[in-house]
XYZ file of C-alpha atoms in Angstrom:
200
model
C -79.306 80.736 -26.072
C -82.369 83.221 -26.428
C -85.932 81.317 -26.328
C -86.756 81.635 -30.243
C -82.908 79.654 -30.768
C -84.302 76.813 -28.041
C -88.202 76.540 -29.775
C -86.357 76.547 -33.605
C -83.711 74.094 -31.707
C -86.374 71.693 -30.257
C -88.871 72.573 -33.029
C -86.077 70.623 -35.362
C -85.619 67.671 -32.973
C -89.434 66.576 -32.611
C -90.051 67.691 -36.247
C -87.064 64.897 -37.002
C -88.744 62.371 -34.847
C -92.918 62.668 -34.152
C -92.062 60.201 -31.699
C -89.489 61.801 -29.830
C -91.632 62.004 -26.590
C -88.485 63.656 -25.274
C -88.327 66.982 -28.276
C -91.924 67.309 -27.864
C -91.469 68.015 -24.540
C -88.567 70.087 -24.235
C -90.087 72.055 -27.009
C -93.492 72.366 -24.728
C -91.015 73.776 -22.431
C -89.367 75.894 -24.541
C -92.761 77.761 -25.663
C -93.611 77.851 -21.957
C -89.951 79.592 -20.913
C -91.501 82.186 -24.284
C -94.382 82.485 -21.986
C -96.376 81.289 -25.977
C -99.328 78.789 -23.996
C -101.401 77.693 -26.580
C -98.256 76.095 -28.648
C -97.103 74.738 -25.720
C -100.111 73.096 -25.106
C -99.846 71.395 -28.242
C -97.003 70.026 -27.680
C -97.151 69.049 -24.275
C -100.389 67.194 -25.717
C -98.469 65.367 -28.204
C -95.415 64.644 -24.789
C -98.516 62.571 -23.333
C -99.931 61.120 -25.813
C -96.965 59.246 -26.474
C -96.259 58.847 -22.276
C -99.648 59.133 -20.130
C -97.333 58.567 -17.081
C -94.888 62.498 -17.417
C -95.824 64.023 -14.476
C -93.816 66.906 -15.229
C -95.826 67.307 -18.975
C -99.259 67.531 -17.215
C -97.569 69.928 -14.581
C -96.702 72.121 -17.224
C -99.721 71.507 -19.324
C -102.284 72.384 -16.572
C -100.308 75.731 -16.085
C -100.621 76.428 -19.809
C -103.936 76.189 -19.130
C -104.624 78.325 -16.272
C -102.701 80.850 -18.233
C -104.994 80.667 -20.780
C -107.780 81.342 -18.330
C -109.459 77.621 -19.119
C -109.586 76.856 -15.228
C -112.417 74.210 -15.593
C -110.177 72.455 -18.060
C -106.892 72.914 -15.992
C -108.656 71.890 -12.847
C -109.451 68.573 -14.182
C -106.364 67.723 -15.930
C -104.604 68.746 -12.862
C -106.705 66.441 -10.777
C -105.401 63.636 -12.691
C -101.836 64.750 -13.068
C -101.634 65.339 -9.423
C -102.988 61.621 -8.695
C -100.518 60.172 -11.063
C -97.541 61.617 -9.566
C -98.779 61.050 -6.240
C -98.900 57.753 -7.145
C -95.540 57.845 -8.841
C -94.196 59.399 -5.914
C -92.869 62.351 -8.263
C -92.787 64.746 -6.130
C -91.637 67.856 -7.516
C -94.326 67.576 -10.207
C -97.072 66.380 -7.656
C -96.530 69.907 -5.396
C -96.749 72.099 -8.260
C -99.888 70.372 -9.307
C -100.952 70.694 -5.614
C -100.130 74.351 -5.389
C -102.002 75.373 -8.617
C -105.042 73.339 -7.569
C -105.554 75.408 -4.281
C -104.988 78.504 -6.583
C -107.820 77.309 -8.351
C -110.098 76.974 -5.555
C -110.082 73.096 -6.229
C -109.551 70.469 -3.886
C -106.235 67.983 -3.903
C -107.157 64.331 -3.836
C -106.216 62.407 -1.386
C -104.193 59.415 -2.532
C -102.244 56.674 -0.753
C -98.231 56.914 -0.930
C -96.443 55.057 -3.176
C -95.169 51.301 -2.514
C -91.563 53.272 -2.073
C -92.529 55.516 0.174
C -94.897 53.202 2.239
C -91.670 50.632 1.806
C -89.338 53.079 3.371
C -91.619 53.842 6.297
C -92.179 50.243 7.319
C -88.599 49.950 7.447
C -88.623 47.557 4.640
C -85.766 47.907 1.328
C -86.994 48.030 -2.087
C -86.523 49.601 -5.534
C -89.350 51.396 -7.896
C -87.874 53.057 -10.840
C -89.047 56.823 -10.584
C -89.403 57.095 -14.161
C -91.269 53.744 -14.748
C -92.949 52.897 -11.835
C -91.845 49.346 -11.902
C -90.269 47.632 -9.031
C -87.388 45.997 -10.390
C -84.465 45.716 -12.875
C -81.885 48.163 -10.965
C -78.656 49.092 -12.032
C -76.002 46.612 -10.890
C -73.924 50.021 -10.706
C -73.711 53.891 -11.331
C -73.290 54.399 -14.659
C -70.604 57.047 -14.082
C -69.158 58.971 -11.439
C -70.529 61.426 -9.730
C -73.783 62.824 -7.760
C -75.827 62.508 -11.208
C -74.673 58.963 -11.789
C -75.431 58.144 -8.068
C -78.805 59.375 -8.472
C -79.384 57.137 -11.468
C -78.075 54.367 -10.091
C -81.086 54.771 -6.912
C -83.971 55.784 -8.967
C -83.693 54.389 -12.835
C -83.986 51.114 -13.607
C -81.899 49.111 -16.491
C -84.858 49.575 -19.391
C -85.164 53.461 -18.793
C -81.644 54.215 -18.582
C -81.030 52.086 -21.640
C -83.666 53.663 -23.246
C -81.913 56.667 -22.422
C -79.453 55.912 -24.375
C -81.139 55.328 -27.003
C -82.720 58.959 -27.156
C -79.709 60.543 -25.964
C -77.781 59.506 -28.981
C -80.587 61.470 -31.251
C -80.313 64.179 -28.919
C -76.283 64.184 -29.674
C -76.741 63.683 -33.712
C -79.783 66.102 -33.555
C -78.642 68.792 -31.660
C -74.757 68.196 -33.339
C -73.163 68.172 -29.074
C -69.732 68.110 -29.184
C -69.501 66.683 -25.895
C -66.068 67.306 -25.653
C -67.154 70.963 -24.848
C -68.668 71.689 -21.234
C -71.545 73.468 -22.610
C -72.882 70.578 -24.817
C -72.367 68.268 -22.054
C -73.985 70.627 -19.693
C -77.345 70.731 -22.471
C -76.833 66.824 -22.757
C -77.191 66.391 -18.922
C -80.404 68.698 -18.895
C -81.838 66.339 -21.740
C -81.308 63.600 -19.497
C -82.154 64.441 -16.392
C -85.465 65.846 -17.949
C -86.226 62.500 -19.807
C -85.336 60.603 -16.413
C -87.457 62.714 -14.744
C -84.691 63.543 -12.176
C -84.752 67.155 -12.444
C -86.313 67.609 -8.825
């Protein structure tokens, strides 16, 4: 699929649904891939106004911005976006922030680790959904087979993944996925691992 067929694709699906945190988003991404900045930025605005906690949306945002040449304005909303996934403990997110702060000449705060991370390093056990943040409500189980479902079942909590479900049946109806077919199913996992934030 060639980048206009994925921005008129994702285009449709946040056009459906102004809410759809998830199409504005992918579409963000989408204008991003068409190396088109200033739409992207819009809609990567409109991904965090409707979730302040996507790492991955101010990731992408700040480097719309730096493309654009606004460095003051990437360099703060980088600053925050870095802190937040920090935070988080979202690391993919966090390094690319990192990286395209010290191409900016700006400095990377210094924040503590997450409770997960300091958790793990005391030698203590404990869950923090990676989407959420919060530290309960795991998965009794995987909620299928597989590496994918594994990796759910340690990172997402009950309300995101059922949330999940939630958006991925719009993405189904929206996008028409036969999921019967490998390729749908392959464009319904990248929805979902993107909304999880487990694409790292």
């Amino acid at each position: 699929m060639d980048h206009e067929q994925r921005i008129n694709q994702f285009r449709n699906m946040a056009e459906a649904d102004p809410e759809n945190e998830l199409g504005h988003f992918s579409l963000g991404k989408a204008y991003m891939d068409a190396d088109r900045f200033a739409e992207a930025e819009a809609s990567l605005r409109r991904t965090l106004e409707l979730n302040d906690q996507h790492s991955k949306a101010f990731a992408l945002l700040g480097r719309s911005l730096v493309e654009q040449d606004r460095k003051d304005e990437a360099t703060e909303l980088l600053t925050r976006g870095y802190t937040l996934a920090a935070e988080r403990g979202d690391v993919l997110p966090r390094d690319e922030m990192a990286t395209m702060l010290k191409g900016l000449g700006a400095a990377v705060p210094e924040v503590k680790a997450p409770v997960r991370e300091r958790a793990t390093a005391s030698g203590q056990s404990g869950f923090r959904c990676s989407k959420c943040g919060r530290p309960h409500g795991k998965l009794e189980r995987a909620p299928f087979k597989g590496a994918l479902g594994e990796k759910i079942h340690s990172r997402i909590c009950k309300d995101c993944w059922d949330e999940w479900i939630g958006m991925g049946t719009k993405v189904i109806n929206e996008l028409g996925l036969p999921l019967a077919d490998p390729r749908a199913q392959a464009i319904y996992d990248e929805h979902m691992t993107e909304f999880l934030g487990l694409d790292d």
